[in-house]
Structures are given as C-alpha cells and as structure tokens.
GROMACS .gro file of C-alpha atoms in nm:
model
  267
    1UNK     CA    1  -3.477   5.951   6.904
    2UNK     CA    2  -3.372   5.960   7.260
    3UNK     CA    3  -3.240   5.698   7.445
    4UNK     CA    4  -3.344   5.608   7.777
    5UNK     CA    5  -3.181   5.588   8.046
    6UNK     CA    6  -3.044   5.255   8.233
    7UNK     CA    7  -3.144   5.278   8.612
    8UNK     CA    8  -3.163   5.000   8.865
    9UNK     CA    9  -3.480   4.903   9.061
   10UNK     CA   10  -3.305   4.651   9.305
   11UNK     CA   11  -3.107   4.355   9.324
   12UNK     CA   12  -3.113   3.998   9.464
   13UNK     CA   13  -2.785   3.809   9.626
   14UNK     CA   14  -2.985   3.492   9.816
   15UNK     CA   15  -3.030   3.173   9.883
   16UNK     CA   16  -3.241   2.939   9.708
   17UNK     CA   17  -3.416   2.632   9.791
   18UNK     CA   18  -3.514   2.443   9.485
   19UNK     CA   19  -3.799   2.185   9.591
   20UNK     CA   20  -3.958   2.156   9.250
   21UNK     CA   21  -4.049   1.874   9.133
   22UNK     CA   22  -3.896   1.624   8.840
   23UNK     CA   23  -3.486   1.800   8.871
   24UNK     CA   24  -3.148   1.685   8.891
   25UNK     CA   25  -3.017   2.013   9.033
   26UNK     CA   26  -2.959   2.005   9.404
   27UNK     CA   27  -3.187   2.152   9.677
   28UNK     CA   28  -2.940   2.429   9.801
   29UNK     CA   29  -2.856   2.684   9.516
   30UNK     CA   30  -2.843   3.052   9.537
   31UNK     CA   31  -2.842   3.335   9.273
   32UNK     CA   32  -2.802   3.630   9.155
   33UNK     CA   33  -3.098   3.928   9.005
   34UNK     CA   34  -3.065   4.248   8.915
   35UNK     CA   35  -3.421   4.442   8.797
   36UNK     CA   36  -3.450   4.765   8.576
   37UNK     CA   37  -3.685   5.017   8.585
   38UNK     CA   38  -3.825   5.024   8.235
   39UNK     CA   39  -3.680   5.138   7.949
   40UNK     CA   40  -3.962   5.267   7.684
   41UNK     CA   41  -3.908   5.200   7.318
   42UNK     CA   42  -3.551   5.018   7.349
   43UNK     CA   43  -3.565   4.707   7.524
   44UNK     CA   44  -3.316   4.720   7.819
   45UNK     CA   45  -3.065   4.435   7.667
   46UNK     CA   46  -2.963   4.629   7.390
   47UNK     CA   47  -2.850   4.914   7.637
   48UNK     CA   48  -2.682   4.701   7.922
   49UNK     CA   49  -2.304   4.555   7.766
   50UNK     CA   50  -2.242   4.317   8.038
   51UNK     CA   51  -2.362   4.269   8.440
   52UNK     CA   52  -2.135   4.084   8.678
   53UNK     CA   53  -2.220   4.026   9.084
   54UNK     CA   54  -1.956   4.008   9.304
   55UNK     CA   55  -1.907   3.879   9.655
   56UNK     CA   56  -1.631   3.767   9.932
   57UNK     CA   57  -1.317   3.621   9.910
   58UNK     CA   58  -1.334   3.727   9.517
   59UNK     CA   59  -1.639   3.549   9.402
   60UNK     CA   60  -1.760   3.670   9.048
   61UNK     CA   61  -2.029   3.533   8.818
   62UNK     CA   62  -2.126   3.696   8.485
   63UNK     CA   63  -2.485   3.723   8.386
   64UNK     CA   64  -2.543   3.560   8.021
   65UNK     CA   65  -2.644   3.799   7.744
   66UNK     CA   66  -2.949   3.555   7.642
   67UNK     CA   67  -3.323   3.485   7.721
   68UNK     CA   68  -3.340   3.343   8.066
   69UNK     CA   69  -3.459   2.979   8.021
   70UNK     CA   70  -3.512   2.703   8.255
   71UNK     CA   71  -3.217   2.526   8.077
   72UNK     CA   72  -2.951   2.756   8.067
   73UNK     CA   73  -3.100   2.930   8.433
   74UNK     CA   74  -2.905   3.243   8.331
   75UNK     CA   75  -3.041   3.526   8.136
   76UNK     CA   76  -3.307   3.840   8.104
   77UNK     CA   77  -3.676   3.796   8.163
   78UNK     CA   78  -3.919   4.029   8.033
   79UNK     CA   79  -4.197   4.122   8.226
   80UNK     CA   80  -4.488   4.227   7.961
   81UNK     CA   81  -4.745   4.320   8.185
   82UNK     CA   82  -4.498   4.591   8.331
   83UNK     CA   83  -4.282   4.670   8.019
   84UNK     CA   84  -3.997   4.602   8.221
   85UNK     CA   85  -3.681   4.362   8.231
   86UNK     CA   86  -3.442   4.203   8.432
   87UNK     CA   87  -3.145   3.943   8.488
   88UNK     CA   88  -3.127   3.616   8.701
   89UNK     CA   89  -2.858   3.373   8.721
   90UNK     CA   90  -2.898   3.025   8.946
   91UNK     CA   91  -2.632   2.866   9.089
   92UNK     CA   92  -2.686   2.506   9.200
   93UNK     CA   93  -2.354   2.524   9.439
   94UNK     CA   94  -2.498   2.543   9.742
   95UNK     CA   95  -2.596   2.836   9.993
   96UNK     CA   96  -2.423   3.152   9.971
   97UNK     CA   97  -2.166   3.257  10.275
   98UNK     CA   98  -2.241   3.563  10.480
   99UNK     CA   99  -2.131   3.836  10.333
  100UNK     CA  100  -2.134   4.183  10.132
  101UNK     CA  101  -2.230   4.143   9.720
  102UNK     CA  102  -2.250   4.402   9.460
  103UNK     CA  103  -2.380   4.375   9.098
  104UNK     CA  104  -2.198   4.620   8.846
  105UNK     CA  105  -2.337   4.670   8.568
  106UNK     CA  106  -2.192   4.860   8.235
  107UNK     CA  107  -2.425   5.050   8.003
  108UNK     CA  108  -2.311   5.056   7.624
  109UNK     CA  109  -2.309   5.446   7.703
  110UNK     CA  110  -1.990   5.364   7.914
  111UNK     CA  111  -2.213   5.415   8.269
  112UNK     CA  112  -2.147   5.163   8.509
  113UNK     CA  113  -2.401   5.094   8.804
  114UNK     CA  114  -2.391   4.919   9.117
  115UNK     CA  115  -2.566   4.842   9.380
  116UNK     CA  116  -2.480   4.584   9.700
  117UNK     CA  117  -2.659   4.355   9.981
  118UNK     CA  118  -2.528   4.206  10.268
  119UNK     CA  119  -2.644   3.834  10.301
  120UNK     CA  120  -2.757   3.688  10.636
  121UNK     CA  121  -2.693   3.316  10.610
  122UNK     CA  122  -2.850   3.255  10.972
  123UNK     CA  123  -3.205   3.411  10.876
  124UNK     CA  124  -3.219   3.159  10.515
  125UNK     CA  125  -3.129   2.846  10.713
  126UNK     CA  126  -3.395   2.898  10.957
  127UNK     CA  127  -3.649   2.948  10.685
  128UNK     CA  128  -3.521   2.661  10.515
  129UNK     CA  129  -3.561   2.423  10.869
  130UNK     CA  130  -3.880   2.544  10.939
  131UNK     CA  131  -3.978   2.450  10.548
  132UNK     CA  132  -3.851   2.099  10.557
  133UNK     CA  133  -4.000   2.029  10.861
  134UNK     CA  134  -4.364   2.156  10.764
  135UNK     CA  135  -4.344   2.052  10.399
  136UNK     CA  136  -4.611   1.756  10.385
  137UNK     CA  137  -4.861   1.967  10.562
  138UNK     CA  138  -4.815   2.272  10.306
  139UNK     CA  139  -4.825   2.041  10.003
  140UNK     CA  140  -5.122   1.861  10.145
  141UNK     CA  141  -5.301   2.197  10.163
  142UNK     CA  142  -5.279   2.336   9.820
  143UNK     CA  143  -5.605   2.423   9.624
  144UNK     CA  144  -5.639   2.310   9.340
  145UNK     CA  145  -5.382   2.114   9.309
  146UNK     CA  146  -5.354   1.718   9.197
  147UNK     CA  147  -5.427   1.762   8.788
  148UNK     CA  148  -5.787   1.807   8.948
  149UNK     CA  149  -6.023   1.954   8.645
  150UNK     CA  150  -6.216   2.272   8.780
  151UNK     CA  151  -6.599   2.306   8.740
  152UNK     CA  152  -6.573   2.611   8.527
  153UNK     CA  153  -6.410   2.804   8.290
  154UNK     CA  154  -6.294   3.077   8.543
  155UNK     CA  155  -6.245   3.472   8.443
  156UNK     CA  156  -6.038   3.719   8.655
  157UNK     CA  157  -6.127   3.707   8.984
  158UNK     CA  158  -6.312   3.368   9.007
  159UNK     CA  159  -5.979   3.131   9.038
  160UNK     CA  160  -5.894   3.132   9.409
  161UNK     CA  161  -5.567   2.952   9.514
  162UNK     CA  162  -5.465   2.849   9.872
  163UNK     CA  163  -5.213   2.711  10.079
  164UNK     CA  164  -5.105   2.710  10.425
  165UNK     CA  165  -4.841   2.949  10.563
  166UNK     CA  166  -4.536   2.879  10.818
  167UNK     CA  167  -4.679   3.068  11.015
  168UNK     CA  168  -4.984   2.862  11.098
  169UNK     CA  169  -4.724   2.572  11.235
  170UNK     CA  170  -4.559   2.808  11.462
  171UNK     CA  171  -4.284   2.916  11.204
  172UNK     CA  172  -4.173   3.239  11.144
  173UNK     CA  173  -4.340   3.534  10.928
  174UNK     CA  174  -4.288   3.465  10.558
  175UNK     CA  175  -4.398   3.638  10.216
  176UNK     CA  176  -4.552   3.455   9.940
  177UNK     CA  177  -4.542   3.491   9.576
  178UNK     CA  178  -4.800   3.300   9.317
  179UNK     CA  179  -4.670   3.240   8.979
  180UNK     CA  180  -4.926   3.090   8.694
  181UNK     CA  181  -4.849   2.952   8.353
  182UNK     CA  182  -4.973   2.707   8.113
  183UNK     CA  183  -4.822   2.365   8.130
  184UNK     CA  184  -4.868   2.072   8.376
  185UNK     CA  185  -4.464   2.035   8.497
  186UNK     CA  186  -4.210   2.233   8.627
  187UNK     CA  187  -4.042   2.106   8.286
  188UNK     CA  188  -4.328   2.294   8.100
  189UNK     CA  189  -4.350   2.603   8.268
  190UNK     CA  190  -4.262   2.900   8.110
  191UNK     CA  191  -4.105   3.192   8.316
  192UNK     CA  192  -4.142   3.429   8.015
  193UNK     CA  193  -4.483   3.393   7.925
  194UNK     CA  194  -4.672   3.357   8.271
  195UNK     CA  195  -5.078   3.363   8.298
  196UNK     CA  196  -5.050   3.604   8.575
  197UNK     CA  197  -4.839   3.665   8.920
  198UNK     CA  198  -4.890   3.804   9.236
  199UNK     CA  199  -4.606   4.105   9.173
  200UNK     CA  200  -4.537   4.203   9.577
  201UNK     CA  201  -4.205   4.357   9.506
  202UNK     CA  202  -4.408   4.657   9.287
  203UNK     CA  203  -4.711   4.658   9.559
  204UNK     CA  204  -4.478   4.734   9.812
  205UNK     CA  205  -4.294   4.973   9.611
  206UNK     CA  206  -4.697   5.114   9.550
  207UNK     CA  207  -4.701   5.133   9.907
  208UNK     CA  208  -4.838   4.786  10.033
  209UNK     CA  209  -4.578   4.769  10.344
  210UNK     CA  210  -4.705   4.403  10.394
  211UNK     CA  211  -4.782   4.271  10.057
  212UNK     CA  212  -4.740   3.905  10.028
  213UNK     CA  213  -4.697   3.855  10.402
  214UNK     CA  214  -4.811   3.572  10.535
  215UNK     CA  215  -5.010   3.538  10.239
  216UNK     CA  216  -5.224   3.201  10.213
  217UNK     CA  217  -5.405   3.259   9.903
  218UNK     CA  218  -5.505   3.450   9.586
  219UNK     CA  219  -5.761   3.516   9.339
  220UNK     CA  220  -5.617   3.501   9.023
  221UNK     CA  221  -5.704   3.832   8.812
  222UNK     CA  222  -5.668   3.623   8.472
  223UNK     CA  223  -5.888   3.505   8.212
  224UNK     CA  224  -5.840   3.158   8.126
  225UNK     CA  225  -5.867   2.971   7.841
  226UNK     CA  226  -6.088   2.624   7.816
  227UNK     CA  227  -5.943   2.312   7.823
  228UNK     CA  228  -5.625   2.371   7.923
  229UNK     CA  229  -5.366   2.213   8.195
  230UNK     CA  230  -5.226   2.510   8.364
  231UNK     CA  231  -4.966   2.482   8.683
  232UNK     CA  232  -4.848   2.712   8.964
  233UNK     CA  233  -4.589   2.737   9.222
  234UNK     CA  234  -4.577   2.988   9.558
  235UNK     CA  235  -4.218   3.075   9.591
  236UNK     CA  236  -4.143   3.156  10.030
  237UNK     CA  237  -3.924   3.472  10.112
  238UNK     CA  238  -3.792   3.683  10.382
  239UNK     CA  239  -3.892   4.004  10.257
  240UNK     CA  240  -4.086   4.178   9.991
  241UNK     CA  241  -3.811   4.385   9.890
  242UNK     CA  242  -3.588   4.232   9.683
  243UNK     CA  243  -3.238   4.402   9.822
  244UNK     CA  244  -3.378   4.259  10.160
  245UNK     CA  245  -3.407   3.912  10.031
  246UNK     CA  246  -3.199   3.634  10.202
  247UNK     CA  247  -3.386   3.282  10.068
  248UNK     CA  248  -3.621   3.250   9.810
  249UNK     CA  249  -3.803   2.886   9.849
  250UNK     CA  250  -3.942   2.743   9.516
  251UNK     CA  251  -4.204   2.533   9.625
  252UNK     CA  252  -4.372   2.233   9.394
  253UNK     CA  253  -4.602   2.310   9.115
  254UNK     CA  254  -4.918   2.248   9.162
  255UNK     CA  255  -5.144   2.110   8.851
  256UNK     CA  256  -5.542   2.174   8.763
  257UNK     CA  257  -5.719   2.175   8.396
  258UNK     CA  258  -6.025   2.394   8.301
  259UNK     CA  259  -6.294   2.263   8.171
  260UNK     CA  260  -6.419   2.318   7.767
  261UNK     CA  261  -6.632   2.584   7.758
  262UNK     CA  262  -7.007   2.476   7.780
  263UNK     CA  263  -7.156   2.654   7.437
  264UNK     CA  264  -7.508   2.819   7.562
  265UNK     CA  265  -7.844   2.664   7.372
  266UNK     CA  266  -8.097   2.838   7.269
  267UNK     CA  267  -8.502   2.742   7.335
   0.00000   0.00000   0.00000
C-alpha cells in the first residue's frame, strides 16, 4: 500500500491562560501545537518519530509519543469528525518571552519538517488584562450554564449557547471557540471524544476570513442524548489562524443536563 505523506497544517507557540475551574496548575502557562493535514489509512503517530519546539535562549520541549490527556497535558489528539491529528504540550511555567519558535518534526521516512512563529508577548498580556478585568460579567452571561436542566431533548441546531464578548466592555476584538463534551467538570471532560466544536481554524482555512470573531454564541449542530450532564467551555484568542496565535484563554466550563426523553402516547 502507499504511504501517505506527513505535511504540516500549522503550528501554535502561545500563551495560555488557564481559568478553569477545580486545578492546581497556575493561571499563566503556555504551549506548544503542531496540526497535520490528514493522513488516510495510517494514523499520523505511527509516521511522525519524534516532534520537538524550540525557542530563544535554547529553550526545547519534546512532545510525548502518547494520547493527549488532561493528566499528562502532553500528547496527540485525534480529531474524528475531520480524520485528522495533532500534538499539544502545556506548560504551566508561566508566559512565554517574545521571541522566534520552530517545531521540527522527524518522519520515520527520515523527513524532517519545520515550521516557526514569532510570539508577541505585548498583544497576550493585553488580552489577558482586559479578561481579568471583565471576567464576572462574562461568566454571569453564559447560557445555559449553572447545572440548569434544559426543557428538551435538543437535536442539531436547537441548542443555542451564548456569552458576552470583550468587545461589548470596550475590549479589544477577540475570536471564540465552543468546545462540548459529556461530563459536568473540567475533571470530566474529555478532549478526545467531544460532542461537537465550533472548528474556526478549518472555516477560515474554507474561506471564513472572520470566523469566530467576536463570536457571542452558537447553535450546536449535535444530537444529544437524554438525560445526560454535558459541559462546555469558550476558549478567547487573538486570531483564527493558529500560526497567528499569541494567547489562547480557557475560560470555565459551563454545566446543563437534558432532560429524559418524553416517550409519545398514543389515543
């Protein structure tokens, strides 16, 4: 048979700022992604030997050769509804410094890819001050939110979500991403298996210029299952384009439950 080909989408070298709920880890972290375009019929681990990103002064980190979890925070994530895969590490030690990074990556062919960012420092902390000091009122807005149990069983299209945007408290223009999973805690939520997410990196590669931007809501094209405690965060950016990405803000999750499903009678 013949074996694809390796070939980088993009990369992320960014800040993060970790406001979930219920962690240890400290606020200011950054990390470290690296996406493939997919590889059809071998998954992409088996053809990548190692990754490693790079940055100033000699910083190195090695991505782990294992199934991203939120334990280890260091791994590959596959993205079934895309058939695609790719590599994040998180670093909980602190923000990154300005600065040029690469990630290198080496094929088991013997191919080695890169591909670099330069990190602005000065655009992440003034994401990150206009967060803090709007945080109560963007919690306060979410919908739903609270463990609150919806009225219905809802099918794609019928879940809306909504929050309120920096923008709307004089902040600067943002991009928003909504990530859904089954669970009810940060604790229980399960980046490899998610309900559904509002993908703007691959709309703007389809051509969306603005996707996600200043996004304060979502209708969730997901079928849902009855009974069932399902949570969801909106992660804050400075770009929809990954390589452009200086701060990624993990917001809280937010909690709801569906209903059981109301059987129909008959006569």
């Amino acid at each position: 048979m013949n074996v694809p080909e390796v070939r980088i989408f993009d990369i992320m070298a960014c800040d993060v700022y970790w406001d979930f709920d219920g962690t240890p880890l400290p606020r200011e972290q950054h990390k470290f992604l690296v996406s493939f375009h997919p590889t059809p019929g071998v998954p992409t681990p088996e053809l990548v030997e190692s990754i490693t990103a790079r940055g100033p002064d000699g910083y190195e980190v090695v991505f782990g050769d294992q199934r991203f979890t939120a334990a280890n925070t260091n791994g590959h994530i596959y993205d079934r509804t895309l058939d695609y895969y790719w590599y994040m590490v998180n670093l909980p030690t602190g923000f990154l410094p300005e600065g040029e990074y690469t990630i290198e990556v080496l094929c088991i062919d013997g191919r080695v890819l890169r591909k670099s960012r330069t990190h602005s420092a000065t655009t992440s902390r003034e994401l990150v001050e206009h967060y803090k000091n709007e945080r109560e009122r963007i919690l306060a807005s979410y919908s739903p939110s609270g463990g609150e149990v919806l009225d219905r069983v809802p099918v794609s299209g019928e879940l809306r979500c909504d929050w309120a945007t920096l923008d709307g408290f004089g902040g600067p223009d943002a991009y928003y991403i909504h990530r859904l999973a089954e669970g009810g805690s940060a604790k229980e939520f399960d980046t490899q298996n998610l309900t559904w997410w509002d993908n703007i990196f691959v709309q703007r590669l389809r051509g969306d210029e603005r996707a996600g931007l200043n996004r304060g809501g979502v209708d969730v094209h997901a079928d849902l299952r009855p009974e069932t405690t399902y949570s969801y965060f909106v992660e804050i950016t400075d770009a929809n384009a990954q390589s452009e990405t200086n701060i990624c803000v993990f917001q809280p999750h937010q909690v709801f439950r569906t209903p059981a499903r109301v059987a129909s009678t008959v006569g």
